[in-house]
């Protein structure tokens, strides 16, 4: 309501920015934006403290940048927001395939995700503290339930897709259980709970992905004319997920992505709806090339990608 404040960030996907700025405009509410440090494409925590002031009602925050991979210190930022009575709405979409989502440990108020990011179908998910969801008014049909979760449903759920979400979650859990089984002699392994299996899986995924991330970033930095955006120091890889944005001198991002795609190398170009951070990094016009690592990626695929980028950059240098 008027007199309150909504805080968004330059690190976020626009899906966690513009809906809030439009809603704030409708309600006559002030909007503040937390800046990103262009030096390493990380959220400025000091600016977060400055912007999240008394009267702040909601803070919209990503768990991981879908453009450059930066992970804000979620628990610290939520604590800062709660100190002034603000609620925190987390976008965990890009974080989901790389780390354990733990809304209880984070003490989040709301968290959204989409299953397609962790190998499931196109299904959106909303988690919220029950007392928060019950206190909010849902725009719903009159026959719809009066209480959560029913009052937030937009009709009959897509049960087939939900079954796909369960399968995706169980797949991740199976990784953790397999690691448990492989680590013990026959007959000694323990059947883990699904949550513990998922926790076990993500611990191993993190180690594996960091090794490949170091290989990718070091390889990119060794190619003259390639600029890597975001955290590049391996000692700080705990502060990012393995999503890498880069540009090549003399080659538009679209051209690079097309050339890599023609070689069977999956990548993306543009701004990926991360409008503000692309502007902060000076890449609004052309965007950047985005490369992503998962637990299914191999070192050989990293090397093939690096070789392809090196050839592209060399051809651009010769052509110039």
PDB file of C-alpha atoms in Angstrom:
ATOM      1  CA  UNK A   1       0.000   0.000   0.000  1.00  0.00           C
ATOM      2  CA  UNK A   2       1.165   3.637  -0.379  1.00  0.00           C
ATOM      3  CA  UNK A   3       4.058   4.436   1.911  1.00  0.00           C
ATOM      4  CA  UNK A   4       5.518   0.947   1.606  1.00  0.00           C
ATOM      5  CA  UNK A   5       8.461  -0.103  -0.513  1.00  0.00           C
ATOM      6  CA  UNK A   6       9.336  -2.973  -2.863  1.00  0.00           C
ATOM      7  CA  UNK A   7      12.974  -3.868  -3.521  1.00  0.00           C
ATOM      8  CA  UNK A   8      14.191  -5.645  -6.671  1.00  0.00           C
ATOM      9  CA  UNK A   9      17.722  -6.251  -7.959  1.00  0.00           C
ATOM     10  CA  UNK A  10      19.778  -5.804 -11.110  1.00  0.00           C
ATOM     11  CA  UNK A  11      20.855  -9.449 -10.841  1.00  0.00           C
ATOM     12  CA  UNK A  12      17.415 -10.915 -11.442  1.00  0.00           C
ATOM     13  CA  UNK A  13      15.602 -12.342 -14.434  1.00  0.00           C
ATOM     14  CA  UNK A  14      12.971  -9.817 -15.505  1.00  0.00           C
ATOM     15  CA  UNK A  15      10.301 -12.274 -14.397  1.00  0.00           C
ATOM     16  CA  UNK A  16      11.217 -11.326 -10.829  1.00  0.00           C
ATOM     17  CA  UNK A  17      11.440  -7.600 -11.548  1.00  0.00           C
ATOM     18  CA  UNK A  18       8.779  -6.199 -13.879  1.00  0.00           C
ATOM     19  CA  UNK A  19       5.771  -7.966 -12.295  1.00  0.00           C
ATOM     20  CA  UNK A  20       6.707  -6.279  -9.019  1.00  0.00           C
ATOM     21  CA  UNK A  21       7.377  -2.863 -10.540  1.00  0.00           C
ATOM     22  CA  UNK A  22       4.028  -2.969 -12.363  1.00  0.00           C
ATOM     23  CA  UNK A  23       2.193  -4.068  -9.219  1.00  0.00           C
ATOM     24  CA  UNK A  24       3.965  -1.328  -7.272  1.00  0.00           C
ATOM     25  CA  UNK A  25       2.909   1.264  -9.844  1.00  0.00           C
ATOM     26  CA  UNK A  26      -0.710   0.105  -9.567  1.00  0.00           C
ATOM     27  CA  UNK A  27      -0.551   0.391  -5.768  1.00  0.00           C
ATOM     28  CA  UNK A  28       1.379   3.663  -5.668  1.00  0.00           C
ATOM     29  CA  UNK A  29       4.306   1.978  -3.935  1.00  0.00           C
ATOM     30  CA  UNK A  30       7.948   3.037  -4.157  1.00  0.00           C
ATOM     31  CA  UNK A  31      10.395   0.680  -5.916  1.00  0.00           C
ATOM     32  CA  UNK A  32      14.115   0.499  -5.127  1.00  0.00           C
ATOM     33  CA  UNK A  33      16.699  -1.449  -7.120  1.00  0.00           C
ATOM     34  CA  UNK A  34      19.822  -3.034  -5.641  1.00  0.00           C
ATOM     35  CA  UNK A  35      22.856  -2.566  -7.857  1.00  0.00           C
ATOM     36  CA  UNK A  36      25.259  -5.149  -9.230  1.00  0.00           C
ATOM     37  CA  UNK A  37      29.021  -4.652  -9.068  1.00  0.00           C
ATOM     38  CA  UNK A  38      30.121  -4.766 -12.727  1.00  0.00           C
ATOM     39  CA  UNK A  39      33.626  -5.877 -11.721  1.00  0.00           C
ATOM     40  CA  UNK A  40      32.463  -9.396 -10.845  1.00  0.00           C
ATOM     41  CA  UNK A  41      28.725  -9.301 -11.630  1.00  0.00           C
ATOM     42  CA  UNK A  42      27.718  -9.893  -8.015  1.00  0.00           C
ATOM     43  CA  UNK A  43      25.022  -8.240  -5.959  1.00  0.00           C
ATOM     44  CA  UNK A  44      26.249  -5.292  -3.905  1.00  0.00           C
ATOM     45  CA  UNK A  45      25.410  -6.329  -0.330  1.00  0.00           C
ATOM     46  CA  UNK A  46      26.150  -2.861   1.048  1.00  0.00           C
ATOM     47  CA  UNK A  47      23.674  -1.376  -1.425  1.00  0.00           C
ATOM     48  CA  UNK A  48      21.171  -4.059  -0.417  1.00  0.00           C
ATOM     49  CA  UNK A  49      21.442  -2.811   3.163  1.00  0.00           C
ATOM     50  CA  UNK A  50      20.923   0.767   1.975  1.00  0.00           C
ATOM     51  CA  UNK A  51      17.849  -0.060  -0.101  1.00  0.00           C
ATOM     52  CA  UNK A  52      16.090  -2.428   2.312  1.00  0.00           C
ATOM     53  CA  UNK A  53      14.903   0.163   4.781  1.00  0.00           C
ATOM     54  CA  UNK A  54      12.069   0.494   7.267  1.00  0.00           C
ATOM     55  CA  UNK A  55       8.812   0.394   5.335  1.00  0.00           C
ATOM     56  CA  UNK A  56      10.041  -2.221   2.880  1.00  0.00           C
ATOM     57  CA  UNK A  57       7.205  -4.704   2.395  1.00  0.00           C
ATOM     58  CA  UNK A  58       8.735  -7.120  -0.106  1.00  0.00           C
ATOM     59  CA  UNK A  59      12.185  -8.034  -1.413  1.00  0.00           C
ATOM     60  CA  UNK A  60      12.343  -9.983  -4.694  1.00  0.00           C
ATOM     61  CA  UNK A  61      15.614 -11.871  -4.972  1.00  0.00           C
ATOM     62  CA  UNK A  62      17.184 -14.510  -7.188  1.00  0.00           C
ATOM     63  CA  UNK A  63      19.038 -17.505  -5.779  1.00  0.00           C
ATOM     64  CA  UNK A  64      21.322 -17.591  -8.837  1.00  0.00           C
ATOM     65  CA  UNK A  65      21.672 -15.355 -11.876  1.00  0.00           C
ATOM     66  CA  UNK A  66      20.486 -17.023 -15.067  1.00  0.00           C
ATOM     67  CA  UNK A  67      22.919 -14.827 -17.020  1.00  0.00           C
ATOM     68  CA  UNK A  68      26.248 -14.905 -15.174  1.00  0.00           C
ATOM     69  CA  UNK A  69      25.705 -17.522 -12.462  1.00  0.00           C
ATOM     70  CA  UNK A  70      26.278 -15.276  -9.424  1.00  0.00           C
ATOM     71  CA  UNK A  71      24.688 -16.518  -6.179  1.00  0.00           C
ATOM     72  CA  UNK A  72      23.767 -13.842  -3.638  1.00  0.00           C
ATOM     73  CA  UNK A  73      24.317 -14.717   0.046  1.00  0.00           C
ATOM     74  CA  UNK A  74      20.679 -15.710   0.480  1.00  0.00           C
ATOM     75  CA  UNK A  75      20.595 -16.353   4.222  1.00  0.00           C
ATOM     76  CA  UNK A  76      22.405 -13.097   5.008  1.00  0.00           C
ATOM     77  CA  UNK A  77      20.123 -11.055   2.754  1.00  0.00           C
ATOM     78  CA  UNK A  78      16.947 -12.637   4.102  1.00  0.00           C
ATOM     79  CA  UNK A  79      18.099 -11.847   7.648  1.00  0.00           C
ATOM     80  CA  UNK A  80      18.676  -8.207   6.649  1.00  0.00           C
ATOM     81  CA  UNK A  81      15.192  -8.018   5.129  1.00  0.00           C
ATOM     82  CA  UNK A  82      13.542  -9.603   8.137  1.00  0.00           C
ATOM     83  CA  UNK A  83      15.248  -7.094  10.442  1.00  0.00           C
ATOM     84  CA  UNK A  84      13.056  -4.350   8.931  1.00  0.00           C
ATOM     85  CA  UNK A  85       9.943  -6.530   8.721  1.00  0.00           C
ATOM     86  CA  UNK A  86      10.113  -7.224   4.988  1.00  0.00           C
ATOM     87  CA  UNK A  87       9.075 -10.478   3.349  1.00  0.00           C
ATOM     88  CA  UNK A  88      11.372 -12.172   0.830  1.00  0.00           C
ATOM     89  CA  UNK A  89      10.263 -13.757  -2.445  1.00  0.00           C
ATOM     90  CA  UNK A  90      12.925 -16.048  -3.908  1.00  0.00           C
ATOM     91  CA  UNK A  91      13.328 -17.051  -7.540  1.00  0.00           C
ATOM     92  CA  UNK A  92      15.081 -20.432  -7.372  1.00  0.00           C
ATOM     93  CA  UNK A  93      14.537 -21.395 -11.017  1.00  0.00           C
ATOM     94  CA  UNK A  94      18.134 -21.175 -12.201  1.00  0.00           C
ATOM     95  CA  UNK A  95      19.532 -22.418  -8.897  1.00  0.00           C
ATOM     96  CA  UNK A  96      17.474 -25.614  -8.876  1.00  0.00           C
ATOM     97  CA  UNK A  97      19.652 -27.993 -10.955  1.00  0.00           C
ATOM     98  CA  UNK A  98      22.815 -26.997  -9.112  1.00  0.00           C
ATOM     99  CA  UNK A  99      22.043 -26.805  -5.405  1.00  0.00           C
ATOM    100  CA  UNK A 100      19.726 -27.902  -2.618  1.00  0.00           C
ATOM    101  CA  UNK A 101      16.759 -25.584  -2.148  1.00  0.00           C
ATOM    102  CA  UNK A 102      16.195 -25.273   1.596  1.00  0.00           C
ATOM    103  CA  UNK A 103      13.537 -22.696   2.395  1.00  0.00           C
ATOM    104  CA  UNK A 104      13.548 -23.671   6.066  1.00  0.00           C
ATOM    105  CA  UNK A 105      17.282 -23.086   6.533  1.00  0.00           C
ATOM    106  CA  UNK A 106      17.099 -19.891   4.487  1.00  0.00           C
ATOM    107  CA  UNK A 107      13.997 -18.753   6.442  1.00  0.00           C
ATOM    108  CA  UNK A 108      12.396 -17.634   3.194  1.00  0.00           C
ATOM    109  CA  UNK A 109       8.827 -16.375   3.025  1.00  0.00           C
ATOM    110  CA  UNK A 110       8.091 -17.424  -0.562  1.00  0.00           C
ATOM    111  CA  UNK A 111      10.003 -19.418  -3.153  1.00  0.00           C
ATOM    112  CA  UNK A 112       9.189 -20.178  -6.780  1.00  0.00           C
ATOM    113  CA  UNK A 113      10.735 -22.653  -9.169  1.00  0.00           C
ATOM    114  CA  UNK A 114      10.058 -24.379 -12.481  1.00  0.00           C
ATOM    115  CA  UNK A 115      10.599 -28.094 -12.985  1.00  0.00           C
ATOM    116  CA  UNK A 116      11.976 -27.770 -16.509  1.00  0.00           C
ATOM    117  CA  UNK A 117      15.214 -26.487 -14.986  1.00  0.00           C
ATOM    118  CA  UNK A 118      15.759 -29.718 -13.060  1.00  0.00           C
ATOM    119  CA  UNK A 119      14.904 -32.063 -15.942  1.00  0.00           C
ATOM    120  CA  UNK A 120      11.126 -32.132 -15.509  1.00  0.00           C
ATOM    121  CA  UNK A 121       8.221 -30.716 -17.542  1.00  0.00           C
ATOM    122  CA  UNK A 122       7.112 -27.097 -17.814  1.00  0.00           C
ATOM    123  CA  UNK A 123       5.454 -26.821 -14.411  1.00  0.00           C
ATOM    124  CA  UNK A 124       5.710 -23.829 -12.104  1.00  0.00           C
ATOM    125  CA  UNK A 125       5.869 -24.257  -8.333  1.00  0.00           C
ATOM    126  CA  UNK A 126       5.138 -21.851  -5.517  1.00  0.00           C
ATOM    127  CA  UNK A 127       6.100 -22.473  -1.902  1.00  0.00           C
ATOM    128  CA  UNK A 128       5.075 -20.059   0.804  1.00  0.00           C
ATOM    129  CA  UNK A 129       4.808 -20.004   4.561  1.00  0.00           C
ATOM    130  CA  UNK A 130       1.276 -21.084   5.332  1.00  0.00           C
ATOM    131  CA  UNK A 131       0.523 -18.090   7.519  1.00  0.00           C
ATOM    132  CA  UNK A 132       1.699 -15.766   4.730  1.00  0.00           C
ATOM    133  CA  UNK A 133      -0.369 -17.476   2.048  1.00  0.00           C
ATOM    134  CA  UNK A 134      -3.454 -17.557   4.258  1.00  0.00           C
ATOM    135  CA  UNK A 135      -3.169 -13.837   4.993  1.00  0.00           C
ATOM    136  CA  UNK A 136      -3.058 -12.878   1.313  1.00  0.00           C
ATOM    137  CA  UNK A 137      -6.122 -12.423  -0.866  1.00  0.00           C
ATOM    138  CA  UNK A 138      -6.134 -14.711  -3.894  1.00  0.00           C
ATOM    139  CA  UNK A 139      -7.790 -13.630  -7.131  1.00  0.00           C
ATOM    140  CA  UNK A 140      -9.867 -16.761  -7.588  1.00  0.00           C
ATOM    141  CA  UNK A 141     -13.240 -18.078  -8.666  1.00  0.00           C
ATOM    142  CA  UNK A 142     -16.035 -18.139  -6.099  1.00  0.00           C
ATOM    143  CA  UNK A 143     -16.341 -21.957  -5.939  1.00  0.00           C
ATOM    144  CA  UNK A 144     -12.593 -22.353  -5.406  1.00  0.00           C
ATOM    145  CA  UNK A 145     -11.384 -23.272  -1.896  1.00  0.00           C
ATOM    146  CA  UNK A 146     -11.015 -20.502   0.658  1.00  0.00           C
ATOM    147  CA  UNK A 147      -7.744 -21.795   2.084  1.00  0.00           C
ATOM    148  CA  UNK A 148      -4.275 -22.725   0.848  1.00  0.00           C
ATOM    149  CA  UNK A 149      -3.203 -24.426  -1.263  1.00  0.00           C
ATOM    150  CA  UNK A 150      -6.533 -24.668  -3.067  1.00  0.00           C
ATOM    151  CA  UNK A 151      -7.218 -20.952  -3.203  1.00  0.00           C
ATOM    152  CA  UNK A 152      -4.051 -20.466  -5.249  1.00  0.00           C
ATOM    153  CA  UNK A 153      -4.876 -23.130  -7.840  1.00  0.00           C
ATOM    154  CA  UNK A 154      -6.036 -21.903 -11.244  1.00  0.00           C
ATOM    155  CA  UNK A 155      -8.310 -24.860 -11.925  1.00  0.00           C
ATOM    156  CA  UNK A 156      -7.690 -28.572 -12.259  1.00  0.00           C
ATOM    157  CA  UNK A 157      -3.953 -29.254 -11.993  1.00  0.00           C
ATOM    158  CA  UNK A 158      -2.055 -30.868 -14.866  1.00  0.00           C
ATOM    159  CA  UNK A 159      -1.710 -34.246 -13.163  1.00  0.00           C
ATOM    160  CA  UNK A 160       0.354 -35.791 -15.959  1.00  0.00           C
ATOM    161  CA  UNK A 161       2.897 -32.980 -15.744  1.00  0.00           C
ATOM    162  CA  UNK A 162       2.956 -33.202 -11.948  1.00  0.00           C
ATOM    163  CA  UNK A 163       3.829 -36.891 -12.302  1.00  0.00           C
ATOM    164  CA  UNK A 164       6.750 -35.734 -14.445  1.00  0.00           C
ATOM    165  CA  UNK A 165       7.868 -33.384 -11.675  1.00  0.00           C
ATOM    166  CA  UNK A 166       7.836 -36.258  -9.184  1.00  0.00           C
ATOM    167  CA  UNK A 167       9.890 -38.355 -11.598  1.00  0.00           C
ATOM    168  CA  UNK A 168      12.454 -35.557 -11.963  1.00  0.00           C
ATOM    169  CA  UNK A 169      12.771 -35.218  -8.188  1.00  0.00           C
ATOM    170  CA  UNK A 170      13.136 -38.969  -7.820  1.00  0.00           C
ATOM    171  CA  UNK A 171      15.811 -38.973 -10.517  1.00  0.00           C
ATOM    172  CA  UNK A 172      17.930 -36.535  -8.491  1.00  0.00           C
ATOM    173  CA  UNK A 173      17.322 -38.612  -5.370  1.00  0.00           C
ATOM    174  CA  UNK A 174      18.456 -41.717  -7.264  1.00  0.00           C
ATOM    175  CA  UNK A 175      21.830 -40.068  -7.867  1.00  0.00           C
ATOM    176  CA  UNK A 176      22.300 -39.620  -4.132  1.00  0.00           C
ATOM    177  CA  UNK A 177      21.194 -43.163  -3.354  1.00  0.00           C
ATOM    178  CA  UNK A 178      23.509 -44.579  -6.008  1.00  0.00           C
ATOM    179  CA  UNK A 179      26.417 -42.643  -4.513  1.00  0.00           C
ATOM    180  CA  UNK A 180      25.536 -44.043  -1.095  1.00  0.00           C
ATOM    181  CA  UNK A 181      25.402 -47.569  -2.494  1.00  0.00           C
ATOM    182  CA  UNK A 182      28.687 -47.183  -4.372  1.00  0.00           C
ATOM    183  CA  UNK A 183      30.477 -45.835  -1.303  1.00  0.00           C
ATOM    184  CA  UNK A 184      29.696 -48.892   0.814  1.00  0.00           C
ATOM    185  CA  UNK A 185      30.536 -52.536   0.467  1.00  0.00           C
ATOM    186  CA  UNK A 186      27.744 -54.853  -0.640  1.00  0.00           C
ATOM    187  CA  UNK A 187      25.035 -55.093   1.973  1.00  0.00           C
ATOM    188  CA  UNK A 188      26.358 -52.128   3.980  1.00  0.00           C
ATOM    189  CA  UNK A 189      24.592 -49.235   2.240  1.00  0.00           C
ATOM    190  CA  UNK A 190      21.622 -47.529   3.884  1.00  0.00           C
ATOM    191  CA  UNK A 191      18.337 -46.650   2.207  1.00  0.00           C
ATOM    192  CA  UNK A 192      18.316 -42.867   2.456  1.00  0.00           C
ATOM    193  CA  UNK A 193      15.211 -40.770   2.833  1.00  0.00           C
ATOM    194  CA  UNK A 194      14.396 -38.916  -0.361  1.00  0.00           C
ATOM    195  CA  UNK A 195      15.465 -35.626   1.193  1.00  0.00           C
ATOM    196  CA  UNK A 196      18.793 -37.043   2.373  1.00  0.00           C
ATOM    197  CA  UNK A 197      19.356 -38.645  -1.018  1.00  0.00           C
ATOM    198  CA  UNK A 198      18.743 -35.312  -2.745  1.00  0.00           C
ATOM    199  CA  UNK A 199      21.091 -33.598  -0.303  1.00  0.00           C
ATOM    200  CA  UNK A 200      23.740 -36.255  -1.010  1.00  0.00           C
ATOM    201  CA  UNK A 201      23.245 -35.834  -4.760  1.00  0.00           C
ATOM    202  CA  UNK A 202      23.674 -32.082  -4.758  1.00  0.00           C
ATOM    203  CA  UNK A 203      26.809 -32.264  -2.624  1.00  0.00           C
ATOM    204  CA  UNK A 204      28.397 -34.482  -5.276  1.00  0.00           C
ATOM    205  CA  UNK A 205      26.964 -32.456  -8.169  1.00  0.00           C
ATOM    206  CA  UNK A 206      28.504 -29.299  -6.734  1.00  0.00           C
ATOM    207  CA  UNK A 207      31.985 -30.839  -6.556  1.00  0.00           C
ATOM    208  CA  UNK A 208      31.768 -32.247 -10.077  1.00  0.00           C
ATOM    209  CA  UNK A 209      30.393 -29.077 -11.650  1.00  0.00           C
ATOM    210  CA  UNK A 210      33.019 -26.881 -10.000  1.00  0.00           C
ATOM    211  CA  UNK A 211      35.809 -28.962 -11.522  1.00  0.00           C
ATOM    212  CA  UNK A 212      34.315 -28.538 -14.988  1.00  0.00           C
ATOM    213  CA  UNK A 213      33.633 -24.851 -14.365  1.00  0.00           C
ATOM    214  CA  UNK A 214      37.286 -24.262 -13.557  1.00  0.00           C
ATOM    215  CA  UNK A 215      38.257 -26.074 -16.759  1.00  0.00           C
ATOM    216  CA  UNK A 216      35.825 -24.013 -18.840  1.00  0.00           C
ATOM    217  CA  UNK A 217      36.684 -20.599 -17.411  1.00  0.00           C
ATOM    218  CA  UNK A 218      40.441 -21.200 -17.498  1.00  0.00           C
ATOM    219  CA  UNK A 219      40.128 -22.345 -21.091  1.00  0.00           C
ATOM    220  CA  UNK A 220      38.073 -19.328 -22.123  1.00  0.00           C
ATOM    221  CA  UNK A 221      40.472 -16.920 -20.432  1.00  0.00           C
ATOM    222  CA  UNK A 222      43.350 -18.508 -22.350  1.00  0.00           C
ATOM    223  CA  UNK A 223      41.741 -17.562 -25.679  1.00  0.00           C
ATOM    224  CA  UNK A 224      42.780 -14.074 -26.760  1.00  0.00           C
ATOM    225  CA  UNK A 225      39.765 -11.884 -27.469  1.00  0.00           C
ATOM    226  CA  UNK A 226      37.345 -13.721 -25.162  1.00  0.00           C
ATOM    227  CA  UNK A 227      35.886 -11.889 -22.165  1.00  0.00           C
ATOM    228  CA  UNK A 228      34.264 -13.851 -19.343  1.00  0.00           C
ATOM    229  CA  UNK A 229      31.740 -12.009 -17.151  1.00  0.00           C
ATOM    230  CA  UNK A 230      31.191 -12.775 -13.489  1.00  0.00           C
ATOM    231  CA  UNK A 231      33.262 -14.572 -10.878  1.00  0.00           C
ATOM    232  CA  UNK A 232      36.343 -16.207 -12.425  1.00  0.00           C
ATOM    233  CA  UNK A 233      38.432 -16.944  -9.312  1.00  0.00           C
ATOM    234  CA  UNK A 234      38.132 -20.673  -8.465  1.00  0.00           C
ATOM    235  CA  UNK A 235      38.452 -19.797  -4.772  1.00  0.00           C
ATOM    236  CA  UNK A 236      35.071 -18.040  -5.080  1.00  0.00           C
ATOM    237  CA  UNK A 237      33.200 -20.659  -7.097  1.00  0.00           C
ATOM    238  CA  UNK A 238      30.986 -21.362  -4.078  1.00  0.00           C
ATOM    239  CA  UNK A 239      29.457 -17.957  -4.867  1.00  0.00           C
ATOM    240  CA  UNK A 240      28.244 -18.971  -8.306  1.00  0.00           C
ATOM    241  CA  UNK A 241      26.616 -21.722 -10.343  1.00  0.00           C
ATOM    242  CA  UNK A 242      28.321 -23.053 -13.503  1.00  0.00           C
ATOM    243  CA  UNK A 243      26.563 -20.769 -15.969  1.00  0.00           C
ATOM    244  CA  UNK A 244      29.142 -18.785 -17.929  1.00  0.00           C
ATOM    245  CA  UNK A 245      28.555 -15.667 -20.029  1.00  0.00           C
ATOM    246  CA  UNK A 246      31.205 -14.494 -22.460  1.00  0.00           C
ATOM    247  CA  UNK A 247      31.786 -12.376 -25.552  1.00  0.00           C
ATOM    248  CA  UNK A 248      34.238 -12.668 -28.435  1.00  0.00           C
ATOM    249  CA  UNK A 249      35.926  -9.644 -29.974  1.00  0.00           C
ATOM    250  CA  UNK A 250      34.595  -8.941 -33.453  1.00  0.00           C
ATOM    251  CA  UNK A 251      31.848 -11.563 -33.331  1.00  0.00           C
ATOM    252  CA  UNK A 252      28.232 -10.838 -32.345  1.00  0.00           C
ATOM    253  CA  UNK A 253      26.873 -13.222 -29.736  1.00  0.00           C
ATOM    254  CA  UNK A 254      24.173 -14.405 -32.140  1.00  0.00           C
ATOM    255  CA  UNK A 255      26.782 -15.397 -34.722  1.00  0.00           C
ATOM    256  CA  UNK A 256      28.839 -17.271 -32.135  1.00  0.00           C
ATOM    257  CA  UNK A 257      25.813 -19.150 -30.807  1.00  0.00           C
ATOM    258  CA  UNK A 258      24.740 -20.101 -34.331  1.00  0.00           C
ATOM    259  CA  UNK A 259      28.222 -21.367 -35.192  1.00  0.00           C
ATOM    260  CA  UNK A 260      28.430 -23.427 -31.999  1.00  0.00           C
ATOM    261  CA  UNK A 261      24.930 -24.773 -32.520  1.00  0.00           C
ATOM    262  CA  UNK A 262      25.860 -25.902 -36.022  1.00  0.00           C
ATOM    263  CA  UNK A 263      28.549 -28.035 -34.368  1.00  0.00           C
ATOM    264  CA  UNK A 264      26.115 -29.604 -31.928  1.00  0.00           C
ATOM    265  CA  UNK A 265      27.178 -27.430 -28.992  1.00  0.00           C
ATOM    266  CA  UNK A 266      24.187 -26.184 -27.034  1.00  0.00           C
ATOM    267  CA  UNK A 267      24.398 -22.566 -25.933  1.00  0.00           C
ATOM    268  CA  UNK A 268      22.341 -19.387 -25.962  1.00  0.00           C
ATOM    269  CA  UNK A 269      22.761 -15.729 -26.783  1.00  0.00           C
ATOM    270  CA  UNK A 270      21.073 -12.426 -26.044  1.00  0.00           C
ATOM    271  CA  UNK A 271      19.998 -11.178 -22.638  1.00  0.00           C
ATOM    272  CA  UNK A 272      18.034 -14.265 -21.460  1.00  0.00           C
ATOM    273  CA  UNK A 273      15.528 -11.790 -19.944  1.00  0.00           C
ATOM    274  CA  UNK A 274      18.260 -10.683 -17.539  1.00  0.00           C
ATOM    275  CA  UNK A 275      17.839  -7.162 -18.860  1.00  0.00           C
ATOM    276  CA  UNK A 276      19.441  -5.132 -16.099  1.00  0.00           C
ATOM    277  CA  UNK A 277      22.661  -7.066 -15.647  1.00  0.00           C
ATOM    278  CA  UNK A 278      23.300  -7.072 -19.397  1.00  0.00           C
ATOM    279  CA  UNK A 279      22.945  -3.293 -19.305  1.00  0.00           C
ATOM    280  CA  UNK A 280      25.268  -2.999 -16.290  1.00  0.00           C
ATOM    281  CA  UNK A 281      27.885  -5.083 -18.109  1.00  0.00           C
ATOM    282  CA  UNK A 282      27.550  -2.961 -21.246  1.00  0.00           C
ATOM    283  CA  UNK A 283      26.062  -5.793 -23.297  1.00  0.00           C
ATOM    284  CA  UNK A 284      22.501  -4.590 -23.869  1.00  0.00           C
ATOM    285  CA  UNK A 285      22.844  -4.299 -27.637  1.00  0.00           C
ATOM    286  CA  UNK A 286      24.385  -7.654 -28.571  1.00  0.00           C
ATOM    287  CA  UNK A 287      23.964  -9.674 -25.409  1.00  0.00           C
ATOM    288  CA  UNK A 288      26.390 -12.426 -24.454  1.00  0.00           C
ATOM    289  CA  UNK A 289      27.023 -16.074 -25.267  1.00  0.00           C
ATOM    290  CA  UNK A 290      25.827 -18.291 -22.428  1.00  0.00           C
ATOM    291  CA  UNK A 291      27.313 -21.714 -21.716  1.00  0.00           C
ATOM    292  CA  UNK A 292      25.929 -23.991 -19.029  1.00  0.00           C
ATOM    293  CA  UNK A 293      27.384 -26.970 -17.188  1.00  0.00           C
ATOM    294  CA  UNK A 294      25.337 -29.743 -15.596  1.00  0.00           C
ATOM    295  CA  UNK A 295      26.217 -32.979 -13.841  1.00  0.00           C
ATOM    296  CA  UNK A 296      25.749 -34.701 -17.215  1.00  0.00           C
ATOM    297  CA  UNK A 297      28.429 -32.564 -18.892  1.00  0.00           C
ATOM    298  CA  UNK A 298      31.801 -34.186 -19.580  1.00  0.00           C
ATOM    299  CA  UNK A 299      35.340 -32.824 -19.678  1.00  0.00           C
ATOM    300  CA  UNK A 300      35.508 -33.864 -23.325  1.00  0.00           C
ATOM    301  CA  UNK A 301      32.498 -31.664 -24.100  1.00  0.00           C
ATOM    302  CA  UNK A 302      34.172 -28.734 -22.356  1.00  0.00           C
ATOM    303  CA  UNK A 303      37.335 -29.226 -24.409  1.00  0.00           C
ATOM    304  CA  UNK A 304      35.366 -29.517 -27.662  1.00  0.00           C
ATOM    305  CA  UNK A 305      33.537 -26.284 -26.856  1.00  0.00           C
ATOM    306  CA  UNK A 306      36.780 -24.468 -26.062  1.00  0.00           C
ATOM    307  CA  UNK A 307      38.350 -25.673 -29.299  1.00  0.00           C
ATOM    308  CA  UNK A 308      35.334 -24.488 -31.286  1.00  0.00           C
ATOM    309  CA  UNK A 309      35.398 -21.049 -29.645  1.00  0.00           C
ATOM    310  CA  UNK A 310      39.144 -20.756 -30.243  1.00  0.00           C
ATOM    311  CA  UNK A 311      38.613 -21.479 -33.948  1.00  0.00           C
ATOM    312  CA  UNK A 312      35.857 -18.883 -34.157  1.00  0.00           C
ATOM    313  CA  UNK A 313      37.955 -16.231 -32.443  1.00  0.00           C
ATOM    314  CA  UNK A 314      40.954 -17.035 -34.634  1.00  0.00           C
ATOM    315  CA  UNK A 315      38.865 -16.736 -37.792  1.00  0.00           C
ATOM    316  CA  UNK A 316      37.524 -13.383 -36.599  1.00  0.00           C
ATOM    317  CA  UNK A 317      41.060 -12.151 -35.919  1.00  0.00           C
ATOM    318  CA  UNK A 318      42.251 -13.250 -39.372  1.00  0.00           C
ATOM    319  CA  UNK A 319      39.221 -11.662 -41.007  1.00  0.00           C
ATOM    320  CA  UNK A 320      39.846  -8.338 -39.314  1.00  0.00           C
TER     321      UNK A 320
END
